[in-house]
CSV table of C-alpha atoms in Angstrom, one decimal:
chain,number,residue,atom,x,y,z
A,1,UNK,CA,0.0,0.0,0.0
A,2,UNK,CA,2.9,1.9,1.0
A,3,UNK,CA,3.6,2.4,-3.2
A,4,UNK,CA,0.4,3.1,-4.6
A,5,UNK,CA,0.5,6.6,-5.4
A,6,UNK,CA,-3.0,9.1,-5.1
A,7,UNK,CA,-4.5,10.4,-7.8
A,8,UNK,CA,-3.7,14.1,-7.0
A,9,UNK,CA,-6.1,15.3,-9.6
A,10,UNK,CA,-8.9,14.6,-7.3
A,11,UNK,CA,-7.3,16.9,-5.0
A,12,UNK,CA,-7.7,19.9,-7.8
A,13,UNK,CA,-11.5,18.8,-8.0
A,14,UNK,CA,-11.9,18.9,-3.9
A,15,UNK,CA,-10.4,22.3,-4.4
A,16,UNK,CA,-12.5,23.2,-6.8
A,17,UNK,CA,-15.5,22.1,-4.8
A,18,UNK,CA,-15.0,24.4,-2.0
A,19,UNK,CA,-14.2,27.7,-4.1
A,20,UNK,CA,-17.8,26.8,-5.9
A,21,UNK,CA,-19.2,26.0,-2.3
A,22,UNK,CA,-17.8,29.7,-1.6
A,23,UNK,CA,-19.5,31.2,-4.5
A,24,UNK,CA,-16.7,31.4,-7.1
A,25,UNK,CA,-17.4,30.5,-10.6
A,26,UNK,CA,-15.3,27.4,-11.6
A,27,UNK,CA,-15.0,25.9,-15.0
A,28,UNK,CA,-13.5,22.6,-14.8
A,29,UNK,CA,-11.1,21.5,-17.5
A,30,UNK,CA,-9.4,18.8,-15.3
A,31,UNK,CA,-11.9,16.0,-15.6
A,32,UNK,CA,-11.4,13.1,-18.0
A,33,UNK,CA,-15.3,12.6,-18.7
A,34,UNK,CA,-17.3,13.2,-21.1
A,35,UNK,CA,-20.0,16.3,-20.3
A,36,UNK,CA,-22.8,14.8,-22.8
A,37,UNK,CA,-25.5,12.7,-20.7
A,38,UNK,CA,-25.6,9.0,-21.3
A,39,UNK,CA,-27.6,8.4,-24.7
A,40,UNK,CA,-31.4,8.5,-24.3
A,41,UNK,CA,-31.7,5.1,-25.9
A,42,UNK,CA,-29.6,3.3,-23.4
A,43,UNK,CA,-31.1,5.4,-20.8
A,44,UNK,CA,-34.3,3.4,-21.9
A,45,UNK,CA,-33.0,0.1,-22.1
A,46,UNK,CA,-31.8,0.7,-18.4
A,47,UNK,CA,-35.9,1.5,-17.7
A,48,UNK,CA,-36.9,-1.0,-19.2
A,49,UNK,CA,-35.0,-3.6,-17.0
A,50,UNK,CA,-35.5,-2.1,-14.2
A,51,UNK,CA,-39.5,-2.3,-15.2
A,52,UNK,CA,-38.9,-6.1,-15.5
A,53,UNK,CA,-38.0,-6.3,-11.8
A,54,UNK,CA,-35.2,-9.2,-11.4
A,55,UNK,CA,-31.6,-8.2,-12.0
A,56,UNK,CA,-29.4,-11.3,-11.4
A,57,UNK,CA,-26.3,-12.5,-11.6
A,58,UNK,CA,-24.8,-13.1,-14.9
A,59,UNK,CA,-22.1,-15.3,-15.7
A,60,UNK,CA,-18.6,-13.6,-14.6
A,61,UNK,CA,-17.9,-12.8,-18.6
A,62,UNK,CA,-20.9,-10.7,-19.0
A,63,UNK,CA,-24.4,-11.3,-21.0
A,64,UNK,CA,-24.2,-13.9,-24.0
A,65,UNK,CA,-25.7,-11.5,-25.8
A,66,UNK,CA,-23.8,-8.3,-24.6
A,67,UNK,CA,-20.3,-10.2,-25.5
A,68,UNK,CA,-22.6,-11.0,-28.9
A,69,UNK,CA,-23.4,-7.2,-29.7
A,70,UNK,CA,-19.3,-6.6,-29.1
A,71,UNK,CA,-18.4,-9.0,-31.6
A,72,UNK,CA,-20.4,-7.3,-34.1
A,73,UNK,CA,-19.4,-4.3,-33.7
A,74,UNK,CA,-15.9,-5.2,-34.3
A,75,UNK,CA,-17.3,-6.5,-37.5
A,76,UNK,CA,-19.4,-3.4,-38.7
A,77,UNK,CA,-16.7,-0.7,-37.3
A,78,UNK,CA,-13.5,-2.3,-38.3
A,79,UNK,CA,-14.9,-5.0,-40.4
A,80,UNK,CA,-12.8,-7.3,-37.9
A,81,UNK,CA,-14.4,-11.3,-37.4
A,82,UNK,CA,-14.7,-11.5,-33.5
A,83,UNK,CA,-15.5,-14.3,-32.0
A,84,UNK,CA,-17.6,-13.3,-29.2
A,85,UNK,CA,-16.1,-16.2,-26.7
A,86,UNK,CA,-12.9,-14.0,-26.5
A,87,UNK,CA,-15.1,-11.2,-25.3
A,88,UNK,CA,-15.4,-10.5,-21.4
A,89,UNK,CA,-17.6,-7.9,-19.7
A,90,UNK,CA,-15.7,-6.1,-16.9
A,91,UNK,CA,-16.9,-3.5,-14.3
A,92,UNK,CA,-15.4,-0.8,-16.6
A,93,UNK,CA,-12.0,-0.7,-18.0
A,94,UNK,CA,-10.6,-0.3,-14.7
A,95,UNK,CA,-12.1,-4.0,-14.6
A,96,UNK,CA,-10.3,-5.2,-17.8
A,97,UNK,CA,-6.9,-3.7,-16.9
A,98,UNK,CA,-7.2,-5.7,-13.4
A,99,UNK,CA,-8.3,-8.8,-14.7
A,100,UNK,CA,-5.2,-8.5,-17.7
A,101,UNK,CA,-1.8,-7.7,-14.9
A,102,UNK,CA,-3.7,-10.3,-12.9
A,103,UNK,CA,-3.2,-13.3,-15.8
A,104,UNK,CA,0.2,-11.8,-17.2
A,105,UNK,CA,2.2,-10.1,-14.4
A,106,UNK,CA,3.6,-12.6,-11.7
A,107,UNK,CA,5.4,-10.9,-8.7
A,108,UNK,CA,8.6,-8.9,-9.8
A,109,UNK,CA,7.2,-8.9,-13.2
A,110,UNK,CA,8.0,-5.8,-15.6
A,111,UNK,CA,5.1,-3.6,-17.3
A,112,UNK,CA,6.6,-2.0,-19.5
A,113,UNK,CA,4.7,1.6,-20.6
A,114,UNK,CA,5.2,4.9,-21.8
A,115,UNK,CA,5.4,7.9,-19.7
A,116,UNK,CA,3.5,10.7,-19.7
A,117,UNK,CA,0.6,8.0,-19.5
A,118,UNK,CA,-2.7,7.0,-17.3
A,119,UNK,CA,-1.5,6.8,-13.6
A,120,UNK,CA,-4.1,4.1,-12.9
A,121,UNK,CA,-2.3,1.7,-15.2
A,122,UNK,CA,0.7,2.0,-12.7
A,123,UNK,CA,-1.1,1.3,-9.6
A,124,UNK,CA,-3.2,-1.6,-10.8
A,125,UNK,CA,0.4,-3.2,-12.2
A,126,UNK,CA,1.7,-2.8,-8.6
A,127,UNK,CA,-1.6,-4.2,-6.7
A,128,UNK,CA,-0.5,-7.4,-8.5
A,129,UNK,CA,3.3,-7.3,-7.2
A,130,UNK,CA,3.8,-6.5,-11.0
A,131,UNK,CA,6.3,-3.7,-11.7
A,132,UNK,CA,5.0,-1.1,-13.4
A,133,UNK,CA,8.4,0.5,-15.9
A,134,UNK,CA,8.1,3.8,-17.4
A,135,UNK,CA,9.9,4.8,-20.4
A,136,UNK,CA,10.0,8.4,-21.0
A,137,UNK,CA,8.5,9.5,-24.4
A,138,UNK,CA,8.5,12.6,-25.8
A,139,UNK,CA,7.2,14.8,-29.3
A,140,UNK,CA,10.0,13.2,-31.6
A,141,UNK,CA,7.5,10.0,-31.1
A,142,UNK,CA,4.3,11.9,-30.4
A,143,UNK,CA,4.6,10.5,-26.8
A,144,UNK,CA,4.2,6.8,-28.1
A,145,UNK,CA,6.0,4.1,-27.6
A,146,UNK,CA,8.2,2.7,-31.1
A,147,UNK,CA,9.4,-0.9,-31.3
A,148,UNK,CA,13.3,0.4,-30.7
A,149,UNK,CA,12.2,1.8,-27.3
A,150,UNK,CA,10.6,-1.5,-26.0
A,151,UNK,CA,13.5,-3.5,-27.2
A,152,UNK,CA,15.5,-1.3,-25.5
A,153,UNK,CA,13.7,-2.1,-22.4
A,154,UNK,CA,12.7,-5.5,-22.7
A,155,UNK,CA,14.6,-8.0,-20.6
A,156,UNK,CA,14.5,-11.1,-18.7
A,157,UNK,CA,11.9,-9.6,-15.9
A,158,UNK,CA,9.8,-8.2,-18.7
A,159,UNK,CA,6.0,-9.7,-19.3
A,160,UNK,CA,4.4,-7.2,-21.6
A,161,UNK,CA,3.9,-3.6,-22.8
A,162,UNK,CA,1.0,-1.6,-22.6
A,163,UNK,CA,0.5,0.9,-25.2
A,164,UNK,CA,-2.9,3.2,-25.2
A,165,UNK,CA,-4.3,4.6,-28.6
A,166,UNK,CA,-5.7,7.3,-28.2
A,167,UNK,CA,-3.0,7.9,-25.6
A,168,UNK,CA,-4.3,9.9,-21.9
A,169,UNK,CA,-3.2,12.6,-21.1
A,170,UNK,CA,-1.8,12.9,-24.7
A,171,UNK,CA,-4.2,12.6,-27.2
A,172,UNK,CA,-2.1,11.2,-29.5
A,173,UNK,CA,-2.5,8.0,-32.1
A,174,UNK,CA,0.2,5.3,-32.4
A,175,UNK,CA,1.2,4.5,-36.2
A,176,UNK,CA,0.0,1.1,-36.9
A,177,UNK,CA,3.4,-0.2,-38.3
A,178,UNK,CA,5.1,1.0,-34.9
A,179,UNK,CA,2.3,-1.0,-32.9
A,180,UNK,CA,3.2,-4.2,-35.3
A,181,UNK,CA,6.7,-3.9,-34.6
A,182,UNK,CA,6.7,-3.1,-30.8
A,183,UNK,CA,4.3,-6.6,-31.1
A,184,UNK,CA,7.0,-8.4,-32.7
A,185,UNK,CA,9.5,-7.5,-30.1
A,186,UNK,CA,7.4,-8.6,-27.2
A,187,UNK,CA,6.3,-11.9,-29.0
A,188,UNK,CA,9.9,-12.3,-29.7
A,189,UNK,CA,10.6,-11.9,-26.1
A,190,UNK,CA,8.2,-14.1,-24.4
A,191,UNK,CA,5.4,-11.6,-23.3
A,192,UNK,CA,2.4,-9.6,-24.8
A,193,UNK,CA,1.8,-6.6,-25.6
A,194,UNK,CA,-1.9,-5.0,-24.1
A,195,UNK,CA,-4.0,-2.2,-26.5
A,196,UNK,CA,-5.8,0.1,-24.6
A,197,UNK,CA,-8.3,1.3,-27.0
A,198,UNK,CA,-10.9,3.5,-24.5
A,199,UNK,CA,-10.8,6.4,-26.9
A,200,UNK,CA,-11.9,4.0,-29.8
A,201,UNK,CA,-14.3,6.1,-31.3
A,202,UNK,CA,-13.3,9.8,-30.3
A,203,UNK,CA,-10.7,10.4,-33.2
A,204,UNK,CA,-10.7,13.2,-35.3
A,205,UNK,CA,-9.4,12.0,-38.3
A,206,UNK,CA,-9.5,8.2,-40.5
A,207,UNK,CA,-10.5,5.9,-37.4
A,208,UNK,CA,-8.0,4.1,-36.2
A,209,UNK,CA,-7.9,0.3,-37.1
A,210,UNK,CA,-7.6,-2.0,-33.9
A,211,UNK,CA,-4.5,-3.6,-32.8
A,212,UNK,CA,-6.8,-7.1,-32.4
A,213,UNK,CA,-5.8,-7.2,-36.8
A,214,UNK,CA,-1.8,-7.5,-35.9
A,215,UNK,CA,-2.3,-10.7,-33.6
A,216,UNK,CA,-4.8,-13.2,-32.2
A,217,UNK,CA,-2.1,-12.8,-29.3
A,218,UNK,CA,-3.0,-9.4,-28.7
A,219,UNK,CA,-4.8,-8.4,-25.2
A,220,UNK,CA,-7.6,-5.3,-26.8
A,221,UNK,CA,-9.3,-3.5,-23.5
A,222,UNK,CA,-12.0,-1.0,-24.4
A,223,UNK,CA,-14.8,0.9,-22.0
A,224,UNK,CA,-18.4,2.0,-22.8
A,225,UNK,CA,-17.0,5.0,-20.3
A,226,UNK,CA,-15.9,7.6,-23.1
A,227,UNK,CA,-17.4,7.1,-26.4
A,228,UNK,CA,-20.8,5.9,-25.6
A,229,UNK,CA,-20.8,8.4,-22.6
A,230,UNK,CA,-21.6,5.8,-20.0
A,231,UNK,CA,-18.7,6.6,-17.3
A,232,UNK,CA,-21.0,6.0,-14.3
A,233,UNK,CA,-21.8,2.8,-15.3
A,234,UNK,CA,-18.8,1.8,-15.0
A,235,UNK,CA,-18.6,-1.1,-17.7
A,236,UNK,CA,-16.1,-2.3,-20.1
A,237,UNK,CA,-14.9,-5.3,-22.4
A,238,UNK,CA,-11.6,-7.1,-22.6
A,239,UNK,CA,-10.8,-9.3,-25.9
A,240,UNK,CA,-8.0,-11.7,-24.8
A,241,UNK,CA,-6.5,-14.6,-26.9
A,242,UNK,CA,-8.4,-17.7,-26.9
A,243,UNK,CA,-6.0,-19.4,-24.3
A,244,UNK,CA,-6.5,-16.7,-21.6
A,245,UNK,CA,-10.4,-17.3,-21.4
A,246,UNK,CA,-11.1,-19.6,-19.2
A,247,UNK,CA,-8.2,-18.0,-17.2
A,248,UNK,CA,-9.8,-14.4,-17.1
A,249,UNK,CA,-13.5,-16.2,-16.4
A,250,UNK,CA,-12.0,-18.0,-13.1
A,251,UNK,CA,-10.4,-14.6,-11.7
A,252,UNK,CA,-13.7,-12.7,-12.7
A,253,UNK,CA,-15.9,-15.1,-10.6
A,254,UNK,CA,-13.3,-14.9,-7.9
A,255,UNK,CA,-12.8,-10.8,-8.2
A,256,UNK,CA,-16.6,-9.5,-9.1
A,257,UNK,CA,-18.9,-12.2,-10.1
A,258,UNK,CA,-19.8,-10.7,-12.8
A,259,UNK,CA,-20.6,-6.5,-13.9
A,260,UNK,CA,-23.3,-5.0,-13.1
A,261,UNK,CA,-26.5,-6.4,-14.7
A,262,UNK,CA,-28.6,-3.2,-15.3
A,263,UNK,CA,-25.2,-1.6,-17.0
A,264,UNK,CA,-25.2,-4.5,-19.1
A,265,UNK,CA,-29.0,-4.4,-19.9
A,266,UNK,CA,-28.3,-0.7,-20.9
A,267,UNK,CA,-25.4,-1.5,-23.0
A,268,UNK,CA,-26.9,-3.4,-25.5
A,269,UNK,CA,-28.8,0.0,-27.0
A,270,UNK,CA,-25.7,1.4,-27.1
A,271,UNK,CA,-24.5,-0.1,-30.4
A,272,UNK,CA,-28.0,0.9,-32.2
A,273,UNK,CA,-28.0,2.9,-35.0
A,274,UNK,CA,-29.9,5.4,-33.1
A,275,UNK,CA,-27.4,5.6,-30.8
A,276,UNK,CA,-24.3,6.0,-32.7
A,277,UNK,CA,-25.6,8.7,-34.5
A,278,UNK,CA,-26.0,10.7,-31.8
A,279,UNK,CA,-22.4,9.6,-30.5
A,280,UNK,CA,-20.8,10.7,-33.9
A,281,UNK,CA,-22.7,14.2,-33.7
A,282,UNK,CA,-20.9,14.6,-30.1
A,283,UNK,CA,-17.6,13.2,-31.5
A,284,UNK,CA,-17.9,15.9,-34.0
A,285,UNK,CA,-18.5,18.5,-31.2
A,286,UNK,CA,-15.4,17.4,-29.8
A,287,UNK,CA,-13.5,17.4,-32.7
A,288,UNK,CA,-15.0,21.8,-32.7
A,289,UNK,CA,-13.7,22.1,-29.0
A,290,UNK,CA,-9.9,21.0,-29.6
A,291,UNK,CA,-9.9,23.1,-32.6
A,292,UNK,CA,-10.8,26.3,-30.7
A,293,UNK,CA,-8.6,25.0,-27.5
A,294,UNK,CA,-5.4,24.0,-29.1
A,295,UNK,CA,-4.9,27.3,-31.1
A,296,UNK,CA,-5.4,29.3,-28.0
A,297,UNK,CA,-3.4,27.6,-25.9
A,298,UNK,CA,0.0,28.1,-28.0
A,299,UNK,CA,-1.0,31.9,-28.9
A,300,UNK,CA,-0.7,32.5,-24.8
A,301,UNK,CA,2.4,30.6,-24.6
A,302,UNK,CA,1.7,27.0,-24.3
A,303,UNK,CA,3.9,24.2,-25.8
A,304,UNK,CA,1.8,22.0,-27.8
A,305,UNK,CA,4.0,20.4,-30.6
A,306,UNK,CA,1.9,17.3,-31.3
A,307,UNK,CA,-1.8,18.4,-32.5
A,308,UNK,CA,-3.8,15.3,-30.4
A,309,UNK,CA,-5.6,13.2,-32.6
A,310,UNK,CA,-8.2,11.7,-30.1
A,311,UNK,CA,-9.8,11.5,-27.0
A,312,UNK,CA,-10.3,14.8,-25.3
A,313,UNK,CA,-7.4,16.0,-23.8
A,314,UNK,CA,-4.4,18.6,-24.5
A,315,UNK,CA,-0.9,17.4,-23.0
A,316,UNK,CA,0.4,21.4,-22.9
A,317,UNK,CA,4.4,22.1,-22.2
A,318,UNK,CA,4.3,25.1,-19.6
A,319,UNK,CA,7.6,25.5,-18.9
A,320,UNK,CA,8.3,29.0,-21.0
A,321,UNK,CA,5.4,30.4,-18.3
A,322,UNK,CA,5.7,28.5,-15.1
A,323,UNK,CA,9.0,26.6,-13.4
A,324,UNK,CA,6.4,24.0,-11.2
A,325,UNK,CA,3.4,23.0,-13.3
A,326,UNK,CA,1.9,21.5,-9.4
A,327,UNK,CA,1.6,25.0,-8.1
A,328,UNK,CA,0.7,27.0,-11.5
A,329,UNK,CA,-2.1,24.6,-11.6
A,330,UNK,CA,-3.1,25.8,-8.3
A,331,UNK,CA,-2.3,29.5,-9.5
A,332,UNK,CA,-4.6,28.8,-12.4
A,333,UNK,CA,-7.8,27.6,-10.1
A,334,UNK,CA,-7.4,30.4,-7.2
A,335,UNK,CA,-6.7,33.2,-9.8
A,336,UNK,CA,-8.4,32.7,-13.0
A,337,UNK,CA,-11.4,30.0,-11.7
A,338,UNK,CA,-10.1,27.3,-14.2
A,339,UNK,CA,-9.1,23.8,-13.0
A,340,UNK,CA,-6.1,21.9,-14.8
A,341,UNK,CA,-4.4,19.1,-14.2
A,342,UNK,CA,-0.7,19.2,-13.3
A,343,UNK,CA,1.9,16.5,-15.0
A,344,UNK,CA,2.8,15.0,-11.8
A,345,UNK,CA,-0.4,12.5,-12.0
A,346,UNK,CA,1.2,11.2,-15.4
A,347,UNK,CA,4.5,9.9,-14.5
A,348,UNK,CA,8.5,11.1,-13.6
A,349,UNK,CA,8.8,12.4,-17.3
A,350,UNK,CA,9.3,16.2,-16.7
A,351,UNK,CA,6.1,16.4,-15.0
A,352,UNK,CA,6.6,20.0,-14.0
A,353,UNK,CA,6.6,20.8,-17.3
A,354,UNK,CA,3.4,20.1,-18.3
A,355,UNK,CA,-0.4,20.8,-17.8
A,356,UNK,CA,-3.8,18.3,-18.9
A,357,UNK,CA,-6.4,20.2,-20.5
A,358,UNK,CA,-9.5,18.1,-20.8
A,359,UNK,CA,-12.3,19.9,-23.4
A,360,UNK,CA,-15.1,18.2,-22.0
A,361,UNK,CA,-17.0,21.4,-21.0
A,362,UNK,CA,-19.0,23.4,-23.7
A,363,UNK,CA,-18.2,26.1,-26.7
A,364,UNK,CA,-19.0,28.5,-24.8
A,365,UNK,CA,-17.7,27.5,-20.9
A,366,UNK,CA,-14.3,26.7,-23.3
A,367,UNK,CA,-14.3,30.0,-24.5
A,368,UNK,CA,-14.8,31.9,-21.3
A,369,UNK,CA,-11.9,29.6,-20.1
A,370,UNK,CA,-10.1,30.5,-22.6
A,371,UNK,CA,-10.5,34.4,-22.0
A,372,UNK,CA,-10.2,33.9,-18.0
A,373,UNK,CA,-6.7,32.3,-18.6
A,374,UNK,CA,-5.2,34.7,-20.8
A,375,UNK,CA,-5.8,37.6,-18.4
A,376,UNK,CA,-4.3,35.4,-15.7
A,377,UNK,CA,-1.4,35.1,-17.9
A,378,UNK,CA,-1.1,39.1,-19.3
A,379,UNK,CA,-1.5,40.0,-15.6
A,380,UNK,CA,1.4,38.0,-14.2
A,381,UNK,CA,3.5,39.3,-17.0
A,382,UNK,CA,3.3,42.9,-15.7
A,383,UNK,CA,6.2,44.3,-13.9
């Protein structure tokens, strides 16, 4: 317990809290969730269950036909054959990611990953005696992980790399040739390599293919959290290789019995065509907000070499304005009424260079944000 580090952004939201308890005006740009409410459609399919009274158990891998509606939308999204027996329904991604360092990380075991990158991911790793390694990854790479890094860092202790595209707090995409190779070098090695792929579906360019097409060796995790704007639900899906099945099912019975039914009752809506249309209306509203956000930023000052290509967040260098990203952070709530997230949640990479900006707020609030930061920064400029 001793090395599982807080996640200090919840501090800036408890800060936050009181100034807006206090009467201040707060507009939050720190939290990684989407601001759109869960889709009426799956809203209804949750009604509708709990109209029908019982809510069981399921079986610990999740509803037949929930694992049934993933498959298929492997098939119509990235025209991608699923079988839906690899398919297991988690309590969110968080659920996945457990259930994945469980299988693969015995105690001592490397993880290797990049940094900047989710803390979580660090913290689950060591909750299984795994140890979580962090290989610092900068704009030359667009904060991705290549195959010559992970080779670099492979050795005997090492059981797998996990690589997130869309990438938090970066944004970015990882090239699908690099993923291949940085596959190749942990097959070569003995180990796996794990796909976060959350932000599947908030990408502001060609979509991304999934890393499930390089290997049937490949771990995929994915959440209903951020696309289908179901965070509170707090379900997910892993897609292991065939030979991990049974081994995911027995820790899943042992860890949760099985996600939540109702979430899983509301999830099937979420792949109908009614739904996805309104989810690709928001992902185009999203696409708007980093368009006015990312501009902004670097006229005031901000570093941001790598345009992000996906989920919602801006991974801003701050060092030409601030020496301690921790306390400008701080500066930035008291002063201005905007709440950022500081680098130091995101790993030993220069951390105090760096600030998360998360555009899950609207046009306007973004905006107003945007105003309310410049003056903070014009009126620490002045002699």
């Amino acid at each position: 317990m001793a090395e599982i580090e807080p996640f200090r952004v919840m501090d800036v939201m408890s800060r936050a809290a009181s100034l807006e308890r206090a009467g201040r005006s707060v507009i939050h740009m720190e939290v990684g969730e989407p601001d759109f409410p869960t889709p009426e459609p799956v809203r209804r399919a949750a009604a509708q269950a709990l109209a029908g009274g019982a809510l069981p158990y399921t079986v610990s891998l999740g509803l037949p036909e929930l694992r049934e509606a993933i498959a298929r939308y492997y098939r119509t999204r990235y025209g991608f054959d699923l079988s839906p027996e690899r398919v297991a329904v988690t309590a969110g991604s968080s659920g996945a990611l457990l259930l994945v360092m469980a299988a693969l990380l015995d105690p001592g075991a490397e993880l290797l990953m990049a940094d900047p990158g989710y803390p979580c991911n660090r913290q689950i790793a060591r909750t299984v005696d795994g140890v979580p390694v962090g290989i610092p990854v900068g704009p030359e790479t667009s904060f991705q992980l290549t195959p010559r890094l992970v080779e670099e860092h492979w050795n005997e202790h090492t059981a797998a790399v996990l690589v997130a595209s869309p990438a938090n707090p970066t944004g970015t995409l990882i090239e699908p040739s690099a993923l291949r190779g940085i596959e190749e070098v942990a097959r070569r090695g003995g180990g796996r390599l794990v796909v976060d792929e959350i932000y599947h579906g908030l990408t502001y360019g060609p979509d991304p293919r999934t890393a499930l097409e390089i290997s049937e060796g490949v771990f995929v995790v994915n959440s209903f959290s951020k696309y289908f704007d179901m965070t509170g639900w707090r379900l997910g899906w892993l897609v292991s290789p065939s030979e991990y099945v049974r081994e995911l099912e027995k820790l899943a019975q042992n860890l949760f019995i099985c996600p939540s039914t109702l979430a899983q009752r509301a999830a099937l809506a979420a792949f109908l065509p009614e739904t996805l249309e309104v989810l690709e209306a928001r992902r185009r509203e999203l696409r708007a907000r980093r368009d006015l956000v990312v501009p902004a930023l670097r006229e005031m000052g901000f570093e941001v070499p790598v345009t992000p290509e996906g989920a919602f967040y801006v991974y801003a260098g701050c060092g030409r304005l601030a020496p301690d990203s921790g306390r400008f952070a701080l500066e930035i709530l008291e002063e201005a009424g905007v709440a950022v997230t500081a680098g130091l949640d995101f790993g030993r990479n220069h951390p105090e260079r760096y600030l998360r900006f998360s555009y899950t707020t609207s046009m306007e609030k973004l905006r107003e944000a945007m105003e309310r930061l410049g003056r903070f920064l014009r009126g620490r400029r002045k002699p």
